[in-house]
Coordinates of C-alpha atoms and ligand atoms in Angstrom, one line a residue:
X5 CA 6.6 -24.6 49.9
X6 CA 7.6 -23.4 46.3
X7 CA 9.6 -20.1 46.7
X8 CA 8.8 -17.6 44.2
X9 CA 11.3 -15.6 42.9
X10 CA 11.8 -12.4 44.7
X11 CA 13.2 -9.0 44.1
X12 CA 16.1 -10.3 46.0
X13 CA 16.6 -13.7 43.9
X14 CA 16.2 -12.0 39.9
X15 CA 18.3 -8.8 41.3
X16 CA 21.0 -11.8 41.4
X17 CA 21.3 -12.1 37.1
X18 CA 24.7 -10.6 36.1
X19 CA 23.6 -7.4 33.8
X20 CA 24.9 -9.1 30.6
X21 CA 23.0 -5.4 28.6
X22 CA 20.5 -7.7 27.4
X23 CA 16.8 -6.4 26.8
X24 CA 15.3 -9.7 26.2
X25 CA 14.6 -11.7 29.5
X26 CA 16.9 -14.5 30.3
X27 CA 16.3 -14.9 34.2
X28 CA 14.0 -17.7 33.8
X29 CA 17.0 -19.9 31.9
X30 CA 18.8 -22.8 34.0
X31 CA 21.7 -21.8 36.0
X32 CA 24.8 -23.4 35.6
X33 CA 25.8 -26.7 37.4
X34 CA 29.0 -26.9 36.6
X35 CA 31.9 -26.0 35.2
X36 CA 35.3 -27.7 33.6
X37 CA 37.9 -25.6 32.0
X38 CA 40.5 -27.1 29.3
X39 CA 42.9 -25.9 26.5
X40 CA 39.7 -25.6 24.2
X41 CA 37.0 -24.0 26.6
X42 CA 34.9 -24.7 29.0
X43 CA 32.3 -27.8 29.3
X44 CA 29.6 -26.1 31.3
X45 CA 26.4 -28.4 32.1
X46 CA 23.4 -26.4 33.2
X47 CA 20.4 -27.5 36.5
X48 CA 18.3 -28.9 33.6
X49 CA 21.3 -31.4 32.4
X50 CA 22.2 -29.7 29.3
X51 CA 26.0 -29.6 28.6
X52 CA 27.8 -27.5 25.8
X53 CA 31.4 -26.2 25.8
X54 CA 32.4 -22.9 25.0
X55 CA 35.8 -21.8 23.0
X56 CA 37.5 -19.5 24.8
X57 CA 37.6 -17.0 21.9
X58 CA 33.8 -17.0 22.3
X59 CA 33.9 -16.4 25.9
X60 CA 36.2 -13.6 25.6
X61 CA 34.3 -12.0 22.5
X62 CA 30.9 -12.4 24.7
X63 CA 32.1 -10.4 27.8
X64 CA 29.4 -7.9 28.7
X65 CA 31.5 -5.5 31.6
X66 CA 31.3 -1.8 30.9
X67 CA 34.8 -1.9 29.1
X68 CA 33.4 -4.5 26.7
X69 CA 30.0 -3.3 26.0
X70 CA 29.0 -0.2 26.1
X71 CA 26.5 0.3 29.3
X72 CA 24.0 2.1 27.1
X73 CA 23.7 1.6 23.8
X74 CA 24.5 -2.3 24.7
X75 CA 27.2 -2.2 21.8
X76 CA 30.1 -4.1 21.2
X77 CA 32.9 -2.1 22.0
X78 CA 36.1 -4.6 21.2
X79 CA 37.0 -6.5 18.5
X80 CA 37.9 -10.4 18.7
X81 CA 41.0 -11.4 18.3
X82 CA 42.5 -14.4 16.1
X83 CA 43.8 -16.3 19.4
X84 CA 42.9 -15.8 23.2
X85 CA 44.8 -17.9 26.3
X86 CA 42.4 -19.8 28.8
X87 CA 41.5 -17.8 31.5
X88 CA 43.7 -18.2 34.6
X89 CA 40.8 -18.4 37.3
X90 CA 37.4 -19.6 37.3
X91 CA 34.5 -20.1 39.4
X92 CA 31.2 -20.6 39.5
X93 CA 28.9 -18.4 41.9
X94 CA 25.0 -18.3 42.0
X95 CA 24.9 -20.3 39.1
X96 CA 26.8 -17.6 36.6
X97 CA 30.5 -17.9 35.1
X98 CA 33.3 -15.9 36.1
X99 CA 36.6 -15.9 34.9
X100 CA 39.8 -14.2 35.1
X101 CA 42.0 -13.8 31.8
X102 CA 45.8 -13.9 32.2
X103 CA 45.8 -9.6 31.7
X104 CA 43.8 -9.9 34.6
X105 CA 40.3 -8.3 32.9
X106 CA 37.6 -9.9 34.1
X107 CA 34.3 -11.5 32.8
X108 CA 31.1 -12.7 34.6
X109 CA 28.6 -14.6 32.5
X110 CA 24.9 -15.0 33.6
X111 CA 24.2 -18.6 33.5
X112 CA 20.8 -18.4 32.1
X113 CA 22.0 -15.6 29.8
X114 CA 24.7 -18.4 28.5
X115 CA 22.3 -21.5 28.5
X116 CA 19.5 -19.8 25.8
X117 CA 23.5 -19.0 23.8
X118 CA 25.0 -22.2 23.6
X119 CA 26.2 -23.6 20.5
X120 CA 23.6 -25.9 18.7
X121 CA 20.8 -23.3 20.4
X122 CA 18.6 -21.6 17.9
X123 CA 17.8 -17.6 18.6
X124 CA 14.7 -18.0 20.7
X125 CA 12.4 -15.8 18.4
X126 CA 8.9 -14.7 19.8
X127 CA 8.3 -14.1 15.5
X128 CA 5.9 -16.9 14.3
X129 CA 7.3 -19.0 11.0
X130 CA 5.5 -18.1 7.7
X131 CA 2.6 -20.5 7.4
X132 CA 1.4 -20.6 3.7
X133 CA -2.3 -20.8 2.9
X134 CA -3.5 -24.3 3.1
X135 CA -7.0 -25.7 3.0
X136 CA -7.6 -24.9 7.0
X137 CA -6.4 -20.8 6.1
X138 CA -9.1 -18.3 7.7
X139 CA -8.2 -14.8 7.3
X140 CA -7.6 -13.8 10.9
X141 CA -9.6 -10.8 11.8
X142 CA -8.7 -8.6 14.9
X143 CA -10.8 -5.3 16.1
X144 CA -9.5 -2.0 16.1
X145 CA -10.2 -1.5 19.4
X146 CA -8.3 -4.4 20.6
X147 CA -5.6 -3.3 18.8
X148 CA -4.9 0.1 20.0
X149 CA -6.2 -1.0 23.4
X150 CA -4.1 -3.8 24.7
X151 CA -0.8 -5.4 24.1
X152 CA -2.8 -8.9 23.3
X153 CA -4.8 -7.2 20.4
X154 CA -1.3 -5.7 19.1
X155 CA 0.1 -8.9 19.2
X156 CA -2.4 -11.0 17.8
X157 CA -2.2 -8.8 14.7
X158 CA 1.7 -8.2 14.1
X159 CA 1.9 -12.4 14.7
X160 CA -0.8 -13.4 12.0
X161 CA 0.6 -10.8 9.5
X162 CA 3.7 -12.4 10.2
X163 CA 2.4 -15.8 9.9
X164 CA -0.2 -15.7 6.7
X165 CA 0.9 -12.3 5.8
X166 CA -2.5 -11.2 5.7
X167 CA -4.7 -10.0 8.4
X168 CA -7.9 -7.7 8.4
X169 CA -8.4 -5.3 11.6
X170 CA -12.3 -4.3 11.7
X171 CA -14.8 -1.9 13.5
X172 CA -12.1 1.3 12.9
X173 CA -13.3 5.0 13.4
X174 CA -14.2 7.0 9.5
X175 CA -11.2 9.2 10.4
X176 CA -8.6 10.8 7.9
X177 CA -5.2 9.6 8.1
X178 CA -6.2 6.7 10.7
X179 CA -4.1 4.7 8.6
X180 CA -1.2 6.4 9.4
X181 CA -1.9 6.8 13.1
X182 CA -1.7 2.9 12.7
X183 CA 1.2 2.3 10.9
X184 CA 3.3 5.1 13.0
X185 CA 2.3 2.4 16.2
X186 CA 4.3 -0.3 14.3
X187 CA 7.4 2.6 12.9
X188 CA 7.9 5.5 10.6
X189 CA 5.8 5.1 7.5
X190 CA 7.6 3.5 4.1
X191 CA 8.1 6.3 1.3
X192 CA 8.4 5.7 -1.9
X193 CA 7.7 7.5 -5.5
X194 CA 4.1 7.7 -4.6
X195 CA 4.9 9.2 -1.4
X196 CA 4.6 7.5 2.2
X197 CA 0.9 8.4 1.8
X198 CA -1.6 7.3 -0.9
X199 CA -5.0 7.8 -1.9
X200 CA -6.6 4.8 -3.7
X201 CA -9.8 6.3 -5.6
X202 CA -10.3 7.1 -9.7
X203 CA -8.8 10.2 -10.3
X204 CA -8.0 12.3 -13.5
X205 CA -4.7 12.1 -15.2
X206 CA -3.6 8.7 -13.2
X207 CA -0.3 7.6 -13.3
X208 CA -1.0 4.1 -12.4
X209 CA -3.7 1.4 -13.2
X210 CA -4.7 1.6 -9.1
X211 CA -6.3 5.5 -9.9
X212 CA -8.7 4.4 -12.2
X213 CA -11.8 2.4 -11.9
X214 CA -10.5 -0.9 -13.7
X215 CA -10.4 -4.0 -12.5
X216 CA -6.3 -5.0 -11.1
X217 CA -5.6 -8.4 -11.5
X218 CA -3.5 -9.8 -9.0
X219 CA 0.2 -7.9 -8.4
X220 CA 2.5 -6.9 -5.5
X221 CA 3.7 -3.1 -5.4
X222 CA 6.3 -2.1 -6.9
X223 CA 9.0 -4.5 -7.7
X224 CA 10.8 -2.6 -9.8
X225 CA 12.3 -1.6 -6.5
X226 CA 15.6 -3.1 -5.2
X227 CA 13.5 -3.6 -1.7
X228 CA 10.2 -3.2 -2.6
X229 CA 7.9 -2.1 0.5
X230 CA 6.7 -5.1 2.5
X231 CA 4.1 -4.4 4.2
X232 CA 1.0 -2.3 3.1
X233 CA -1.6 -1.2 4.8
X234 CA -5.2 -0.3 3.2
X235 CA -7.5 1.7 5.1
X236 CA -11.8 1.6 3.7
X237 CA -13.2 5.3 4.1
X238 CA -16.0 4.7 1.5
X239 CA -16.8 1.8 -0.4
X240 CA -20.7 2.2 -1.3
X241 CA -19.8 1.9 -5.5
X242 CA -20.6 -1.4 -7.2
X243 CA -18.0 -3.6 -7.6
X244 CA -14.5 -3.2 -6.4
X245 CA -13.7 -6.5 -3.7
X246 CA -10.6 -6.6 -2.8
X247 CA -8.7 -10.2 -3.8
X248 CA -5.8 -12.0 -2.5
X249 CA -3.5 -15.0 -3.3
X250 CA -0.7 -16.2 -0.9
X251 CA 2.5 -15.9 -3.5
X252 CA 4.1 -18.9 -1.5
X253 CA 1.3 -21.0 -1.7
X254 CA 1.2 -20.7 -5.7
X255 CA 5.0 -20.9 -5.7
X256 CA 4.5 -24.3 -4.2
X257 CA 2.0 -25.7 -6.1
X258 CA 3.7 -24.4 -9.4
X259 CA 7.2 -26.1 -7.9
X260 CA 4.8 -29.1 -7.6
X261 CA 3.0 -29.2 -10.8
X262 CA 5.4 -27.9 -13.1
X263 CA 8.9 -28.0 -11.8
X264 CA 10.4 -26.6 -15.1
X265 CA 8.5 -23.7 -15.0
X266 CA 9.1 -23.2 -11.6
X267 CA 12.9 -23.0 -12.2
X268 CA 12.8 -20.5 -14.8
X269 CA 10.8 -17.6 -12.5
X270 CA 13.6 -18.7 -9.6
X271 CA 16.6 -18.2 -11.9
X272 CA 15.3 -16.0 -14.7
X273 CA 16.3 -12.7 -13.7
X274 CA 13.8 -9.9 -15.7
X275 CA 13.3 -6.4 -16.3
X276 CA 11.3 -3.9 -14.0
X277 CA 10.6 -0.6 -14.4
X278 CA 8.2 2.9 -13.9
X279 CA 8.8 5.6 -15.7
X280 CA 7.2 9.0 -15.8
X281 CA 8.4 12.5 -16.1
X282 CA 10.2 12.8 -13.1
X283 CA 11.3 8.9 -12.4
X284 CA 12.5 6.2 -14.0
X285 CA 13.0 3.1 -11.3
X286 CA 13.9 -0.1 -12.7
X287 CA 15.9 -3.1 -11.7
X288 CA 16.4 -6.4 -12.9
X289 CA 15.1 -9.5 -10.7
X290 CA 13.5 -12.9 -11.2
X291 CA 9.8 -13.0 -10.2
X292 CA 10.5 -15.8 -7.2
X293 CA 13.6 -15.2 -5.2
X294 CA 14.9 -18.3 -3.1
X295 CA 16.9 -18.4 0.2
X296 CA 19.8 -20.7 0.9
X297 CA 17.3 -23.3 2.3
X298 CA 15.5 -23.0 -1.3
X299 CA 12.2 -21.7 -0.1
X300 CA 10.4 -19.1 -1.5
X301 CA 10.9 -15.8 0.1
X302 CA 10.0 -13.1 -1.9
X303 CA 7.3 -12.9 -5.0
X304 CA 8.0 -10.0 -7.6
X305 CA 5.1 -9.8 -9.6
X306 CA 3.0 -6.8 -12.1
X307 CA 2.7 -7.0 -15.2
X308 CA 1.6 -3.3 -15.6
X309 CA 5.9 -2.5 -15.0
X310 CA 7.2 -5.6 -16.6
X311 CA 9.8 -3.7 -19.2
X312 CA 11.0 -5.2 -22.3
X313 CA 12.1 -9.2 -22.1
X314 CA 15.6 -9.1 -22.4
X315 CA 16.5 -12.7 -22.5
X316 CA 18.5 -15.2 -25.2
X317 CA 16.0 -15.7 -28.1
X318 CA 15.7 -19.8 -27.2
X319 CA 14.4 -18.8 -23.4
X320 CA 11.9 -16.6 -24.3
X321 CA 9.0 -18.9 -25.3
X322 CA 9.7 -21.2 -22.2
X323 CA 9.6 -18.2 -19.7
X324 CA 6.5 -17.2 -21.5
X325 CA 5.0 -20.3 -20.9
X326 CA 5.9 -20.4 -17.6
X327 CA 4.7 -17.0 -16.6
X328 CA 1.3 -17.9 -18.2
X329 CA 1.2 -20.9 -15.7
X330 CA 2.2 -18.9 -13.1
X331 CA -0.2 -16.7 -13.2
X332 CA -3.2 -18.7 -14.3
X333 CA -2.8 -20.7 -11.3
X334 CA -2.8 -17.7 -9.1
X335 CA -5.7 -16.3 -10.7
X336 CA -7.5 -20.0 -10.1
X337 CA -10.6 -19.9 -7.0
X338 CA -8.7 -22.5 -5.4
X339 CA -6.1 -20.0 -4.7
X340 CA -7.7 -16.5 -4.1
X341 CA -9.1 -15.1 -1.3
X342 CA -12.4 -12.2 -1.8
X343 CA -12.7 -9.7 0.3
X344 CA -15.3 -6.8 0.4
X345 CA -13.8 -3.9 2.4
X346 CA -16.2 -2.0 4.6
X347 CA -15.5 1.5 5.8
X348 CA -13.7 1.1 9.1
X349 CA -11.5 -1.8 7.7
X350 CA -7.8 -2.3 7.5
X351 CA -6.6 -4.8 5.3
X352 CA -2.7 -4.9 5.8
X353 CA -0.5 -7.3 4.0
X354 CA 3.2 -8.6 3.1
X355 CA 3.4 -6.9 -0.4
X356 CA 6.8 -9.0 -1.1
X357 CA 4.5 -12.3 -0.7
X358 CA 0.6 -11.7 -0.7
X359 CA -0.4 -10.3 -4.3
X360 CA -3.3 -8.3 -4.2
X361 CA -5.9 -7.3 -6.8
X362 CA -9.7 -6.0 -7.1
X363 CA -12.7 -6.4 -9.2
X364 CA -13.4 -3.2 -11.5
X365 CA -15.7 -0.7 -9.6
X366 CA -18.5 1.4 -11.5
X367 CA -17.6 5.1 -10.2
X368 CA -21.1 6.1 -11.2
X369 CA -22.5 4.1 -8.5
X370 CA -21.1 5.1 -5.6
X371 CA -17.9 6.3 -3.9
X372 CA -14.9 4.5 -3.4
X373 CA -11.6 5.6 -1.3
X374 CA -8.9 3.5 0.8
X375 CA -6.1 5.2 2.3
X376 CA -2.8 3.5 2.5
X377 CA 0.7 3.5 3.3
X378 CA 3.6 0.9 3.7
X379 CA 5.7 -0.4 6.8
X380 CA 9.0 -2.0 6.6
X381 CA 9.1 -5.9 8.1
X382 CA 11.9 -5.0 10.0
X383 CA 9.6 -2.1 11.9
X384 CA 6.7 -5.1 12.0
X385 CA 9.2 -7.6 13.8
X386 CA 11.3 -4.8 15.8
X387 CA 7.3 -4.1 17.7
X388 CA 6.7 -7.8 18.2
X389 CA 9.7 -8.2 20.2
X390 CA 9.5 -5.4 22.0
X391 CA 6.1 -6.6 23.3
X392 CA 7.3 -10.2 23.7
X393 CA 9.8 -8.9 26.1
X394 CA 6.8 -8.5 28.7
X395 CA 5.4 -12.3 29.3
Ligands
LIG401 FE1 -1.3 -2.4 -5.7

């Protein structure tokens, strides 16, 4: 007969002041000390070895981390000597140093750490729009009612950056009941809270009535807020969908088709910049940033707060010419997604990848009014691991 794991058996992991599970992880096997480290090999057959420096960095007692606030407490030194004693008990390390401090290390806690072992991350990989993209659609009440519905969401807004929650209550300020679920609410010069209907006197393009061709929010910001929530009150004018286009997806296809102009938005820093009576934001930026790897991972792009081209006289047709491309392609059908929000939907998206736009919406016709707010990614990826701490 299989035993199953009882209080008895998981109340055997060494407290390594670790939130994420690790019990589940192969114990240790074995263990072979030598001037460099320890070889440990592990019940599935997995071997690694360990530097003592590491092992002594890594020690999780009380004196080492704080019991807590799980925080480092000491800092590593240039040179450590192997420990004097070792064993192995229950499948976890323990070792005496030569001061005679010692350190126990759970073995499954050690295994998901060795070197060559990627973070195991419960945060899906950003999937960019290909032909197969639906826009994932999750009810309200599933969200705020299980841990599944909450889940489902904060993973496809991870994964498409786009992700439409439906059926919501016609309630003021639901948007930010929402967001405060995922963390504290985003401010910025509009405020952490924004009303998106034609008003007198606007000071951007988004209080009017007019149509807004595709953009992200803001990125005359040095972080601009990612995530932004949208929340459909009314929506009975004429007009007024709601459009989408997957900034990596385009950034691909313009690497593809038109390398040259690809490279100038990815090394071609340019001016940003807002400016009214009170403000005057601005910072200088190319409108695809790259990561080491070289993929795309952030789209800066608005042409309403693009400030003067500042660039050397022989660049500035080619950039032209590439930021024409650029945007034609995002503004092709192939590329955009329509939407037509109801009242009771939440559209929420990754302003730093998905650009969003609307058709122009005749004011005489009807009312129109979304409420919305921004979260930070960070807050979005802090709440999916939290909840992928429970299996
Ligand atoms: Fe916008």
């Amino acid at each position: 007969m299989l035993a199953t794991p009882s209080p008895e058996t998981r109340a055997e992991q060494v407290d390594m002041h670790e939130l994420a599970p690790y019990v589940d992880a192969p114990r240790l096997r074995d263990a072979r000390s030598g001037a460099d480290g320890v070889v440990l090999t592990w019940e599935d057959g997995t071997e690694a070895r360990l530097p003592w420096l590491w092992l002594r960095d890594h020690c999780a007692c009380t004196a080492c981390r704080h019991p807590q606030t799980r925080e480092r407490l000491v800092l590593p030194r240039a040179t450590v000597a192997p420990a004097s004693e070792m064993h192995l008990t229950d499948g976890h390390l323990q070792l005496t140093w030569p001061d005679g401090h010692e350190s126990r290390f759970d073995g499954g806690w050690l295994h998901q750490r060795r070197p060559g072992q990627a973070a195991a991350s419960p945060l899906p990989a950003p999937r960019p729009w290909d032909d197969a993209y639906r826009l994932e659609r999750i009810r309200h009440a599933d969200f705020t009612g299980s841990a599944t519905g909450e889940r489902a969401w904060l993973e496809a807004l991870i994964r498409d950056g786009l992700v439409l929650l439906e059926e919501g209550p016609l309630a003021d300020e639901e948007v930010s009941r929402l967001a405060t679920r995922i963390g504290p609410l985003r401010a910025t010069n509009f405020g952490a809270r924004f009303d998106v209907q034609s008003k007198p006197n606007p000071n951007n393009a988004a209080y009017t009535a007019i149509g807004l061709a595709l953009h992200t929010d803001l990125p005359n910001w040095q972080h601009p807020p990612a995530i932004q929530l949208l929340y459909c009150l009314e929506n009975d004018a004429e007009g007024g969908e709601s459009l989408f286009a997957d900034g990596y997806q385009v950034a691909e296809t313009l690497r593809r088709e038109d390398p040259e102009a690809f490279r100038l938005l990815s090394e071609t820093p340019i001016d940003f910049r807002f400016q009214d009576e009170e403000q005057d934001i601005a910072i200088c930026a190319p409108i695809l940033a790259c990561n080491a790897d070289g993929r795309v991972v952030e789209v800066r792009f608005n042409n309403w707060i693009r400030d003067t081209l500042r660039l050397p006289a022989e660049v500035i047709e080619p950039w032209y010419r590439a930021y024409h491309r650029f945007w034609t392609l995002l503004h092709e059908p192939r590329h955009q997604l329509d939407l037509s929000l109801r009242p009771g939907d939440m559209i929420a998206f990754d302003n730093r990848r998905v650009l969003h736009g609307r058709a122009a919406f005749d004011p005489n016709t009807g009312r129109r009014h979304l409420q919305g707010t921004y979260l930070d990614r960070d807050m979005l990826e802090s709440r999916l691991r939290v909840l992928a701490r429970q299996p």
